[in-house]
PDB file of C-alpha atoms in Angstrom:
ATOM      1  CA  MET A   1      14.512   0.937  20.546  1.00 81.00           C
ATOM      2  CA  GLU A   2      14.558  -2.921  19.164  1.00 88.00           C
ATOM      3  CA  ASN A   3      12.524  -3.732  21.680  1.00 87.00           C
ATOM      4  CA  ARG A   4      10.026  -0.888  21.408  1.00 88.00           C
ATOM      5  CA  TRP A   5       9.523  -1.743  17.635  1.00 92.00           C
ATOM      6  CA  LEU A   6      10.375  -5.526  16.434  1.00 94.00           C
ATOM      7  CA  LYS A   7       6.865  -7.188  17.648  1.00 94.00           C
ATOM      8  CA  PRO A   8       4.601  -4.405  16.886  1.00 94.00           C
ATOM      9  CA  LEU A   9       6.221  -4.371  13.528  1.00 96.00           C
ATOM     10  CA  TYR A  10       6.621  -7.942  12.938  1.00 95.00           C
ATOM     11  CA  GLU A  11       2.950  -8.808  13.801  1.00 95.00           C
ATOM     12  CA  THR A  12       1.309  -6.073  12.040  1.00 96.00           C
ATOM     13  CA  VAL A  13       3.463  -7.364   8.917  1.00 96.00           C
ATOM     14  CA  GLU A  14       3.135 -11.216   9.697  1.00 96.00           C
ATOM     15  CA  ALA A  15      -1.240  -9.709   9.214  1.00 96.00           C
ATOM     16  CA  GLU A  16      -0.571  -7.905   6.187  1.00 96.00           C
ATOM     17  CA  PHE A  17       0.488 -10.880   4.712  1.00 96.00           C
ATOM     18  CA  SER A  18      -1.994 -13.383   6.072  1.00 94.00           C
ATOM     19  CA  HIS A  19      -3.989 -13.924   2.759  1.00 94.00           C
ATOM     20  CA  THR A  20      -0.963 -13.723   0.741  1.00 93.00           C
ATOM     21  CA  TRP A  21       0.912 -17.050   0.266  1.00 93.00           C
ATOM     22  CA  LEU A  22       4.809 -15.450  -0.771  1.00 91.00           C
ATOM     23  CA  PRO A  23       6.891 -17.031   1.670  1.00 91.00           C
ATOM     24  CA  SER A  24      10.158 -15.721  -0.073  1.00 90.00           C
ATOM     25  CA  HIS A  25       8.875 -12.128   1.103  1.00 92.00           C
ATOM     26  CA  ASP A  26       6.800 -12.356   3.872  1.00 94.00           C
ATOM     27  CA  HIS A  27       7.277 -11.376   7.454  1.00 94.00           C
ATOM     28  CA  THR A  28       9.535 -13.810   7.845  1.00 93.00           C
ATOM     29  CA  HIS A  29      11.613 -12.065   4.969  1.00 95.00           C
ATOM     30  CA  HIS A  30      11.336  -8.860   6.405  1.00 96.00           C
ATOM     31  CA  ARG A  31      12.642 -10.301   9.885  1.00 95.00           C
ATOM     32  CA  ARG A  32      15.604 -11.573   7.646  1.00 95.00           C
ATOM     33  CA  VAL A  33      16.732  -8.094   6.441  1.00 97.00           C
ATOM     34  CA  TRP A  34      16.269  -6.464   9.595  1.00 97.00           C
ATOM     35  CA  LEU A  35      19.197  -9.089  11.127  1.00 96.00           C
ATOM     36  CA  PHE A  36      20.935  -8.042   8.088  1.00 97.00           C
ATOM     37  CA  ALA A  37      20.534  -4.877   8.689  1.00 97.00           C
ATOM     38  CA  LYS A  38      21.505  -4.705  12.548  1.00 97.00           C
ATOM     39  CA  GLU A  39      25.064  -6.845  11.337  1.00 96.00           C
ATOM     40  CA  LEU A  40      25.314  -3.485   8.368  1.00 97.00           C
ATOM     41  CA  VAL A  41      24.880  -1.089  11.388  1.00 97.00           C
ATOM     42  CA  ARG A  42      27.748  -2.951  13.511  1.00 96.00           C
ATOM     43  CA  ALA A  43      29.969  -2.662  10.855  1.00 96.00           C
ATOM     44  CA  LEU A  44      29.373   0.805  10.312  1.00 96.00           C
ATOM     45  CA  CYS A  45      30.017   1.397  14.032  1.00 95.00           C
ATOM     46  CA  THR A  46      33.352  -0.021  14.105  1.00 93.00           C
ATOM     47  CA  GLU A  47      34.370   2.650  11.109  1.00 92.00           C
ATOM     48  CA  GLY A  48      33.331   5.317  13.055  1.00 91.00           C
ATOM     49  CA  CYS A  49      29.972   5.958  11.643  1.00 91.00           C
ATOM     50  CA  HIS A  50      26.998   7.400  14.119  1.00 92.00           C
ATOM     51  CA  PHE A  51      23.655   6.331  14.447  1.00 94.00           C
ATOM     52  CA  SER A  52      20.670   7.861  16.519  1.00 94.00           C
ATOM     53  CA  GLU A  53      18.111   6.551  18.009  1.00 93.00           C
ATOM     54  CA  SER A  54      15.412   8.275  15.441  1.00 92.00           C
ATOM     55  CA  LYS A  55      17.522   7.447  12.437  1.00 95.00           C
ATOM     56  CA  LEU A  56      17.099   2.912  13.712  1.00 96.00           C
ATOM     57  CA  GLU A  57      13.608   3.719  14.358  1.00 95.00           C
ATOM     58  CA  GLN A  58      13.432   5.172  10.671  1.00 96.00           C
ATOM     59  CA  LEU A  59      15.518   1.899   9.326  1.00 97.00           C
ATOM     60  CA  ILE A  60      13.902  -0.586  10.995  1.00 98.00           C
ATOM     61  CA  ILE A  61      10.756   0.630  10.145  1.00 97.00           C
ATOM     62  CA  ALA A  62      11.712   0.679   6.858  1.00 97.00           C
ATOM     63  CA  VAL A  63      12.743  -2.329   6.500  1.00 98.00           C
ATOM     64  CA  PHE A  64       9.840  -3.922   7.940  1.00 98.00           C
ATOM     65  CA  PHE A  65       7.411  -2.499   5.563  1.00 97.00           C
ATOM     66  CA  HIS A  66       9.895  -2.514   2.237  1.00 96.00           C
ATOM     67  CA  ASP A  67       8.121  -5.302   0.590  1.00 94.00           C
ATOM     68  CA  THR A  68       4.104  -5.249   1.930  1.00 96.00           C
ATOM     69  CA  GLY A  69       3.518  -3.691  -1.262  1.00 95.00           C
ATOM     70  CA  LEU A  70       3.646  -7.317  -2.571  1.00 94.00           C
ATOM     71  CA  THR A  71       0.564  -8.101  -0.835  1.00 94.00           C
ATOM     72  CA  GLN A  72      -1.221  -6.192  -3.779  1.00 94.00           C
ATOM     73  CA  THR A  73       0.954  -6.578  -6.958  1.00 89.00           C
ATOM     74  CA  LEU A  74       3.786  -8.874  -7.941  1.00 85.00           C
ATOM     75  CA  ASP A  75       5.178  -6.174 -10.203  1.00 83.00           C
ATOM     76  CA  ALA A  76       8.508  -4.560  -9.760  1.00 78.00           C
ATOM     77  CA  SER A  77       7.022  -1.279  -8.806  1.00 83.00           C
ATOM     78  CA  HIS A  78       5.466  -3.053  -5.624  1.00 91.00           C
ATOM     79  CA  GLY A  79       7.769   0.150  -3.713  1.00 90.00           C
ATOM     80  CA  ARG A  80       4.556   2.286  -4.553  1.00 93.00           C
ATOM     81  CA  GLU A  81       2.007  -0.036  -2.850  1.00 95.00           C
ATOM     82  CA  SER A  82       4.458  -0.507   0.032  1.00 95.00           C
ATOM     83  CA  ARG A  83       4.375   3.229   0.685  1.00 96.00           C
ATOM     84  CA  GLU A  84       0.939   3.558   1.079  1.00 95.00           C
ATOM     85  CA  ILE A  85       1.107   0.699   3.432  1.00 96.00           C
ATOM     86  CA  CYS A  86       3.869   2.024   5.220  1.00 95.00           C
ATOM     87  CA  ARG A  87       1.477   5.447   5.496  1.00 94.00           C
ATOM     88  CA  LYS A  88      -1.174   4.183   7.158  1.00 94.00           C
ATOM     89  CA  PHE A  89       1.067   2.739   9.724  1.00 93.00           C
ATOM     90  CA  LEU A  90       2.683   5.864  10.221  1.00 91.00           C
ATOM     91  CA  ASN A  91      -0.520   8.143  10.736  1.00 89.00           C
ATOM     92  CA  GLY A  92      -0.665   6.367  14.252  1.00 84.00           C
ATOM     93  CA  PHE A  93       2.345   7.776  15.653  1.00 78.00           C
ATOM     94  CA  SER A  94       2.082  11.353  16.187  1.00 70.00           C
ATOM     95  CA  ALA A  95       5.999  11.545  16.667  1.00 74.00           C
ATOM     96  CA  PHE A  96       7.302  11.114  13.685  1.00 79.00           C
ATOM     97  CA  SER A  97       7.926  14.488  11.859  1.00 83.00           C
ATOM     98  CA  THR A  98       7.022  14.920   8.360  1.00 85.00           C
ATOM     99  CA  ASP A  99      10.941  14.893   7.434  1.00 89.00           C
ATOM    100  CA  SER A 100      11.432  11.687   8.804  1.00 88.00           C
ATOM    101  CA  ALA A 101       8.483  10.118   8.134  1.00 91.00           C
ATOM    102  CA  GLU A 102       8.683  10.985   3.975  1.00 94.00           C
ATOM    103  CA  THR A 103      12.923   9.348   4.518  1.00 94.00           C
ATOM    104  CA  ILE A 104      11.179   6.152   5.597  1.00 95.00           C
ATOM    105  CA  LEU A 105       8.114   6.088   3.108  1.00 95.00           C
ATOM    106  CA  ALA A 106      10.978   6.863   0.506  1.00 94.00           C
ATOM    107  CA  ALA A 107      13.106   4.563   1.054  1.00 95.00           C
ATOM    108  CA  VAL A 108      10.544   2.013   1.170  1.00 95.00           C
ATOM    109  CA  GLU A 109       8.741   3.086  -2.022  1.00 94.00           C
ATOM    110  CA  LYS A 110      12.387   2.791  -4.172  1.00 91.00           C
ATOM    111  CA  HIS A 111      14.366   0.210  -2.587  1.00 91.00           C
ATOM    112  CA  ASP A 112      14.137  -1.776  -5.537  1.00 83.00           C
ATOM    113  CA  ASP A 113      14.127   0.842  -8.326  1.00 73.00           C
ATOM    114  CA  LYS A 114      17.590   1.868  -7.570  1.00 61.00           C
ATOM    115  CA  THR A 115      19.988   2.148 -10.720  1.00 60.00           C
ATOM    116  CA  TYR A 116      23.298  -0.088  -9.446  1.00 46.00           C
ATOM    117  CA  ALA A 117      25.922   2.061 -11.540  1.00 41.00           C
ATOM    118  CA  GLU A 118      24.443   5.051  -9.578  1.00 53.00           C
ATOM    119  CA  SER A 119      25.955   4.011  -6.687  1.00 47.00           C
ATOM    120  CA  PHE A 120      28.791   5.733  -4.511  1.00 47.00           C
ATOM    121  CA  PRO A 121      32.274   6.123  -6.007  1.00 53.00           C
ATOM    122  CA  PRO A 122      35.075   4.129  -4.329  1.00 52.00           C
ATOM    123  CA  GLY A 123      37.122   6.268  -1.782  1.00 50.00           C
ATOM    124  CA  LYS A 124      34.014   8.116  -0.997  1.00 57.00           C
ATOM    125  CA  GLU A 125      32.673   7.801   3.013  1.00 69.00           C
ATOM    126  CA  LEU A 126      30.425   4.896   3.892  1.00 80.00           C
ATOM    127  CA  PRO A 127      26.829   5.760   2.925  1.00 85.00           C
ATOM    128  CA  ASP A 128      25.118   5.618   5.998  1.00 84.00           C
ATOM    129  CA  ASP A 129      21.366   6.553   4.685  1.00 91.00           C
ATOM    130  CA  ILE A 130      18.314   4.737   5.266  1.00 94.00           C
ATOM    131  CA  LEU A 131      17.731   4.166   1.235  1.00 94.00           C
ATOM    132  CA  THR A 132      20.810   2.071   0.564  1.00 94.00           C
ATOM    133  CA  MET A 133      21.165   0.207   3.353  1.00 95.00           C
ATOM    134  CA  LEU A 134      17.396  -0.948   3.033  1.00 96.00           C
ATOM    135  CA  ALA A 135      18.555  -1.472  -0.627  1.00 95.00           C
ATOM    136  CA  VAL A 136      21.571  -3.288   0.081  1.00 96.00           C
ATOM    137  CA  CYS A 137      20.449  -5.881   2.976  1.00 97.00           C
ATOM    138  CA  ASP A 138      17.208  -6.524   1.170  1.00 96.00           C
ATOM    139  CA  ASP A 139      19.442  -8.016  -1.241  1.00 96.00           C
ATOM    140  CA  LEU A 140      21.178 -10.055   1.119  1.00 98.00           C
ATOM    141  CA  ASP A 141      18.748 -12.020   1.248  1.00 97.00           C
ATOM    142  CA  ALA A 142      18.519 -13.355  -2.595  1.00 97.00           C
ATOM    143  CA  PHE A 143      21.796 -14.550  -1.181  1.00 98.00           C
ATOM    144  CA  GLY A 144      22.908 -18.184   0.775  1.00 97.00           C
ATOM    145  CA  ALA A 145      20.018 -21.402   0.414  1.00 96.00           C
ATOM    146  CA  THR A 146      16.911 -18.906   1.415  1.00 95.00           C
ATOM    147  CA  GLY A 147      18.283 -16.748  -2.201  1.00 97.00           C
ATOM    148  CA  VAL A 148      17.659 -19.964  -4.450  1.00 98.00           C
ATOM    149  CA  PHE A 149      14.318 -20.376  -3.455  1.00 95.00           C
ATOM    150  CA  ARG A 150      13.592 -16.403  -3.237  1.00 94.00           C
ATOM    151  CA  TYR A 151      14.497 -15.977  -7.011  1.00 96.00           C
ATOM    152  CA  LEU A 152      12.156 -19.229  -7.931  1.00 96.00           C
ATOM    153  CA  GLU A 153       8.970 -18.387  -5.726  1.00 93.00           C
ATOM    154  CA  ILE A 154       8.720 -14.684  -7.228  1.00 89.00           C
ATOM    155  CA  TYR A 155       9.834 -15.593 -10.851  1.00 92.00           C
ATOM    156  CA  VAL A 156       7.356 -18.394 -11.031  1.00 92.00           C
ATOM    157  CA  GLN A 157       4.990 -15.972  -9.785  1.00 88.00           C
ATOM    158  CA  ARG A 158       5.982 -13.419 -12.948  1.00 88.00           C
ATOM    159  CA  GLY A 159       5.756 -16.143 -15.207  1.00 92.00           C
ATOM    160  CA  VAL A 160       9.042 -16.864 -16.198  1.00 94.00           C
ATOM    161  CA  PRO A 161       9.948 -20.525 -17.401  1.00 92.00           C
ATOM    162  CA  LEU A 162      12.586 -22.605 -15.501  1.00 92.00           C
ATOM    163  CA  ARG A 163      14.565 -23.099 -18.472  1.00 92.00           C
ATOM    164  CA  MET A 164      15.207 -19.469 -18.703  1.00 93.00           C
ATOM    165  CA  MET A 165      15.260 -18.558 -14.543  1.00 96.00           C
ATOM    166  CA  PRO A 166      19.403 -19.469 -14.518  1.00 97.00           C
ATOM    167  CA  GLU A 167      20.238 -16.617 -17.035  1.00 96.00           C
ATOM    168  CA  LYS A 168      17.657 -14.158 -15.546  1.00 96.00           C
ATOM    169  CA  VAL A 169      19.184 -14.624 -11.901  1.00 98.00           C
ATOM    170  CA  LEU A 170      22.991 -14.850 -12.112  1.00 98.00           C
ATOM    171  CA  GLU A 171      22.296 -11.112 -14.438  1.00 96.00           C
ATOM    172  CA  ASN A 172      19.939  -9.884 -11.203  1.00 95.00           C
ATOM    173  CA  LEU A 173      22.719 -12.096  -8.839  1.00 97.00           C
ATOM    174  CA  GLU A 174      25.457  -9.964 -10.071  1.00 97.00           C
ATOM    175  CA  LYS A 175      23.657  -6.568 -10.146  1.00 94.00           C
ATOM    176  CA  ARG A 176      22.651  -7.161  -6.285  1.00 95.00           C
ATOM    177  CA  PHE A 177      26.503  -8.110  -5.410  1.00 97.00           C
ATOM    178  CA  HIS A 178      28.069  -5.192  -7.711  1.00 94.00           C
ATOM    179  CA  PHE A 179      25.238  -3.041  -5.570  1.00 93.00           C
ATOM    180  CA  LEU A 180      27.210  -4.203  -2.474  1.00 95.00           C
ATOM    181  CA  VAL A 181      30.647  -3.940  -3.253  1.00 95.00           C
ATOM    182  CA  GLN A 182      30.547  -0.789  -4.292  1.00 92.00           C
ATOM    183  CA  ASN A 183      28.471   1.479  -1.364  1.00 93.00           C
ATOM    184  CA  PHE A 184      30.568  -1.108   1.338  1.00 95.00           C
ATOM    185  CA  ASN A 185      34.004  -2.377  -0.093  1.00 93.00           C
ATOM    186  CA  MET A 186      35.885  -0.453   2.879  1.00 93.00           C
ATOM    187  CA  LEU A 187      33.919  -3.087   4.751  1.00 95.00           C
ATOM    188  CA  GLY A 188      36.036  -5.785   4.410  1.00 94.00           C
ATOM    189  CA  ASN A 189      35.048  -9.353   6.673  1.00 96.00           C
ATOM    190  CA  PHE A 190      30.942  -7.841   6.315  1.00 97.00           C
ATOM    191  CA  ILE A 191      32.112  -8.259   2.165  1.00 97.00           C
ATOM    192  CA  GLN A 192      33.972 -11.440   2.646  1.00 97.00           C
ATOM    193  CA  VAL A 193      30.863 -12.962   4.804  1.00 96.00           C
ATOM    194  CA  HIS A 194      28.396 -12.312   2.469  1.00 98.00           C
ATOM    195  CA  LYS A 195      30.618 -12.845  -0.576  1.00 98.00           C
ATOM    196  CA  LYS A 196      30.627 -16.719   0.135  1.00 97.00           C
ATOM    197  CA  ARG A 197      26.273 -16.357   0.318  1.00 98.00           C
ATOM    198  CA  TYR A 198      26.789 -15.118  -3.208  1.00 98.00           C
ATOM    199  CA  HIS A 199      28.911 -17.556  -4.917  1.00 98.00           C
ATOM    200  CA  TYR A 200      26.220 -20.179  -3.322  1.00 98.00           C
ATOM    201  CA  THR A 201      23.668 -18.785  -4.774  1.00 98.00           C
ATOM    202  CA  ALA A 202      25.238 -18.273  -8.242  1.00 98.00           C
ATOM    203  CA  ASP A 203      26.700 -21.992  -7.816  1.00 98.00           C
ATOM    204  CA  PHE A 204      23.165 -23.212  -7.860  1.00 98.00           C
ATOM    205  CA  TYR A 205      21.967 -21.320 -10.831  1.00 98.00           C
ATOM    206  CA  ARG A 206      24.917 -21.997 -13.247  1.00 98.00           C
ATOM    207  CA  LYS A 207      24.594 -25.966 -12.030  1.00 96.00           C
ATOM    208  CA  MET A 208      20.987 -25.877 -12.870  1.00 95.00           C
ATOM    209  CA  GLY A 209      21.732 -23.839 -16.062  1.00 95.00           C
ATOM    210  CA  LEU A 210      24.337 -26.221 -17.188  1.00 94.00           C
ATOM    211  CA  GLN A 211      21.436 -29.175 -16.470  1.00 93.00           C
ATOM    212  CA  PHE A 212      18.968 -27.615 -18.567  1.00 89.00           C
ATOM    213  CA  ALA A 213      21.173 -27.456 -21.489  1.00 89.00           C
ATOM    214  CA  SER A 214      23.046 -31.143 -20.921  1.00 84.00           C
ATOM    215  CA  ASP A 215      19.339 -32.490 -21.048  1.00 75.00           C
ATOM    216  CA  PRO A 216      16.503 -30.423 -22.707  1.00 70.00           C
ATOM    217  CA  GLY A 217      14.036 -32.790 -22.099  1.00 65.00           C
ATOM    218  CA  ARG A 218      14.422 -33.071 -18.334  1.00 67.00           C
ATOM    219  CA  THR A 219      14.955 -36.640 -17.631  1.00 67.00           C
ATOM    220  CA  VAL A 220      17.647 -35.926 -14.697  1.00 69.00           C
ATOM    221  CA  ASP A 221      16.198 -35.620 -11.412  1.00 82.00           C
ATOM    222  CA  THR A 222      19.171 -34.742  -9.265  1.00 89.00           C
ATOM    223  CA  GLY A 223      21.105 -31.765  -8.160  1.00 94.00           C
ATOM    224  CA  PRO A 224      19.272 -28.405  -8.406  1.00 95.00           C
ATOM    225  CA  VAL A 225      16.820 -29.298 -10.890  1.00 93.00           C
ATOM    226  CA  LYS A 226      15.552 -32.133  -7.902  1.00 93.00           C
ATOM    227  CA  VAL A 227      15.917 -29.207  -5.349  1.00 95.00           C
ATOM    228  CA  VAL A 228      13.857 -27.047  -7.760  1.00 95.00           C
ATOM    229  CA  GLY A 229      11.371 -29.085  -8.385  1.00 92.00           C
ATOM    230  CA  LEU A 230      10.657 -29.645  -4.233  1.00 93.00           C
ATOM    231  CA  LEU A 231      10.515 -26.258  -3.440  1.00 94.00           C
ATOM    232  CA  THR A 232       7.963 -25.897  -6.034  1.00 92.00           C
ATOM    233  CA  GLU A 233       5.920 -28.897  -4.469  1.00 92.00           C
ATOM    234  CA  LYS A 234       6.639 -28.339  -1.218  1.00 91.00           C
ATOM    235  CA  ILE A 235       6.524 -24.552  -0.626  1.00 91.00           C
ATOM    236  CA  LEU A 236       4.628 -23.000  -3.478  1.00 91.00           C
ATOM    237  CA  HIS A 237       1.783 -25.696  -3.774  1.00 92.00           C
ATOM    238  CA  GLU A 238       1.317 -27.642  -0.551  1.00 93.00           C
ATOM    239  CA  ARG A 239       2.277 -24.273   1.272  1.00 93.00           C
ATOM    240  CA  ILE A 240       4.739 -26.184   3.899  1.00 92.00           C
ATOM    241  CA  PRO A 241       6.503 -23.409   5.650  1.00 88.00           C
ATOM    242  CA  VAL A 242      10.214 -23.329   5.040  1.00 87.00           C
ATOM    243  CA  ALA A 243      11.311 -23.545   8.068  1.00 82.00           C
ATOM    244  CA  GLU A 244       9.156 -27.422   8.612  1.00 85.00           C
ATOM    245  CA  ILE A 245      10.116 -28.482   4.989  1.00 84.00           C
ATOM    246  CA  GLY A 246      12.648 -30.655   6.462  1.00 79.00           C
ATOM    247  CA  SER A 247      10.222 -32.977   8.058  1.00 82.00           C
ATOM    248  CA  HIS A 248       8.130 -33.202   4.764  1.00 87.00           C
ATOM    249  CA  ILE A 249      10.905 -34.699   2.610  1.00 87.00           C
ATOM    250  CA  GLN A 250      11.646 -38.304   3.014  1.00 84.00           C
ATOM    251  CA  VAL A 251      16.130 -38.171   3.357  1.00 84.00           C
ATOM    252  CA  SER A 252      15.650 -41.679   0.472  1.00 83.00           C
ATOM    253  CA  GLU A 253      14.436 -39.425  -1.893  1.00 81.00           C
ATOM    254  CA  LEU A 254      17.555 -37.092  -1.485  1.00 90.00           C
ATOM    255  CA  ASP A 255      20.668 -37.310  -3.751  1.00 91.00           C
ATOM    256  CA  GLU A 256      23.738 -35.545  -1.666  1.00 93.00           C
ATOM    257  CA  PHE A 257      23.083 -32.053  -3.391  1.00 95.00           C
ATOM    258  CA  SER A 258      19.596 -31.977  -2.653  1.00 94.00           C
ATOM    259  CA  TYR A 259      20.360 -33.044   1.093  1.00 93.00           C
ATOM    260  CA  HIS A 260      22.890 -30.633   1.586  1.00 94.00           C
ATOM    261  CA  TYR A 261      20.985 -27.633   0.165  1.00 94.00           C
ATOM    262  CA  PHE A 262      17.220 -28.403   2.027  1.00 92.00           C
ATOM    263  CA  SER A 263      19.642 -28.595   5.305  1.00 90.00           C
ATOM    264  CA  ARG A 264      20.950 -25.375   4.624  1.00 92.00           C
ATOM    265  CA  LEU A 265      17.870 -23.221   4.017  1.00 92.00           C
ATOM    266  CA  GLU A 266      16.163 -25.222   7.257  1.00 87.00           C
ATOM    267  CA  LYS A 267      19.192 -24.082   9.182  1.00 87.00           C
ATOM    268  CA  GLU A 268      18.786 -20.878   7.480  1.00 88.00           C
ATOM    269  CA  HIS A 269      15.453 -20.255   8.454  1.00 82.00           C
ATOM    270  CA  LYS A 270      15.528 -21.459  11.766  1.00 74.00           C
ATOM    271  CA  GLY A 271      18.040 -19.105  13.111  1.00 64.00           C
ATOM    272  CA  SER A 272      16.444 -16.063  11.594  1.00 61.00           C
ATOM    273  CA  LEU A 273      13.064 -16.662  14.029  1.00 55.00           C
ATOM    274  CA  GLN A 274      15.422 -17.544  16.838  1.00 54.00           C
ATOM    275  CA  GLY A 275      16.642 -13.736  15.994  1.00 56.00           C
ATOM    276  CA  GLU A 276      20.640 -14.824  14.201  1.00 54.00           C
ATOM    277  CA  TRP A 277      21.135 -15.547  10.756  1.00 47.00           C
ATOM    278  CA  GLN A 278      23.228 -18.568   9.594  1.00 47.00           C
ATOM    279  CA  PRO A 279      26.426 -17.772   7.614  1.00 46.00           C
TER     280      PRO A 279
END
């Protein structure tokens, strides 16, 4: 199934983003979400869930189109635009029934509109519907070093001042992790792996918040503040691809915190391009 769909989907989404510089949510983001989806499917299968080929097709297509609407609008309601782009793609395939296509389109449209409190109560069966899986796997890309950059880029694009970002990020990040745990707490190993990634992003923005609180004049140029400045300069302004950023930053200009961050970011992105993500 993957051999049949991965290349055409990746190339289609890459073309959609060819005139939009949004590296935190472009075709590489969609590929990472697919890697998380495969990991989740494997974890669910060990707990007795079964996925037909048609369901896996629904999942991979929904994954690769969920954020394409960001090429049209940066608004949180971009799912509607994503749905329309996906609908046009599906029109070229007569093999999809109306019900199957609607399952895909509904997941694409609603992936970011989830009400976090309305998840499966503890003790119920593990959710294996396309929408929940897509929403959770999309959230997983908000963790780790990639998540740090993802929040920075999209909030900058939406006009959020740097000083206000830590509070906003931490609130949103907690909701994402809560949604993961509420739905898939029975997957102990899966949760533990991504809990560490969640804490990495949360710790980064907590430290950034403390830097802003203790240095209102922003005279400090180390740690998270240093990282954010370089991410803004190199990726948002100079448009250097994330996987190549290491070769565009002088190690001598980095403090220890920044060095470890950029090493991790580069590792995550190179891993995803090779078909594996790095915890």
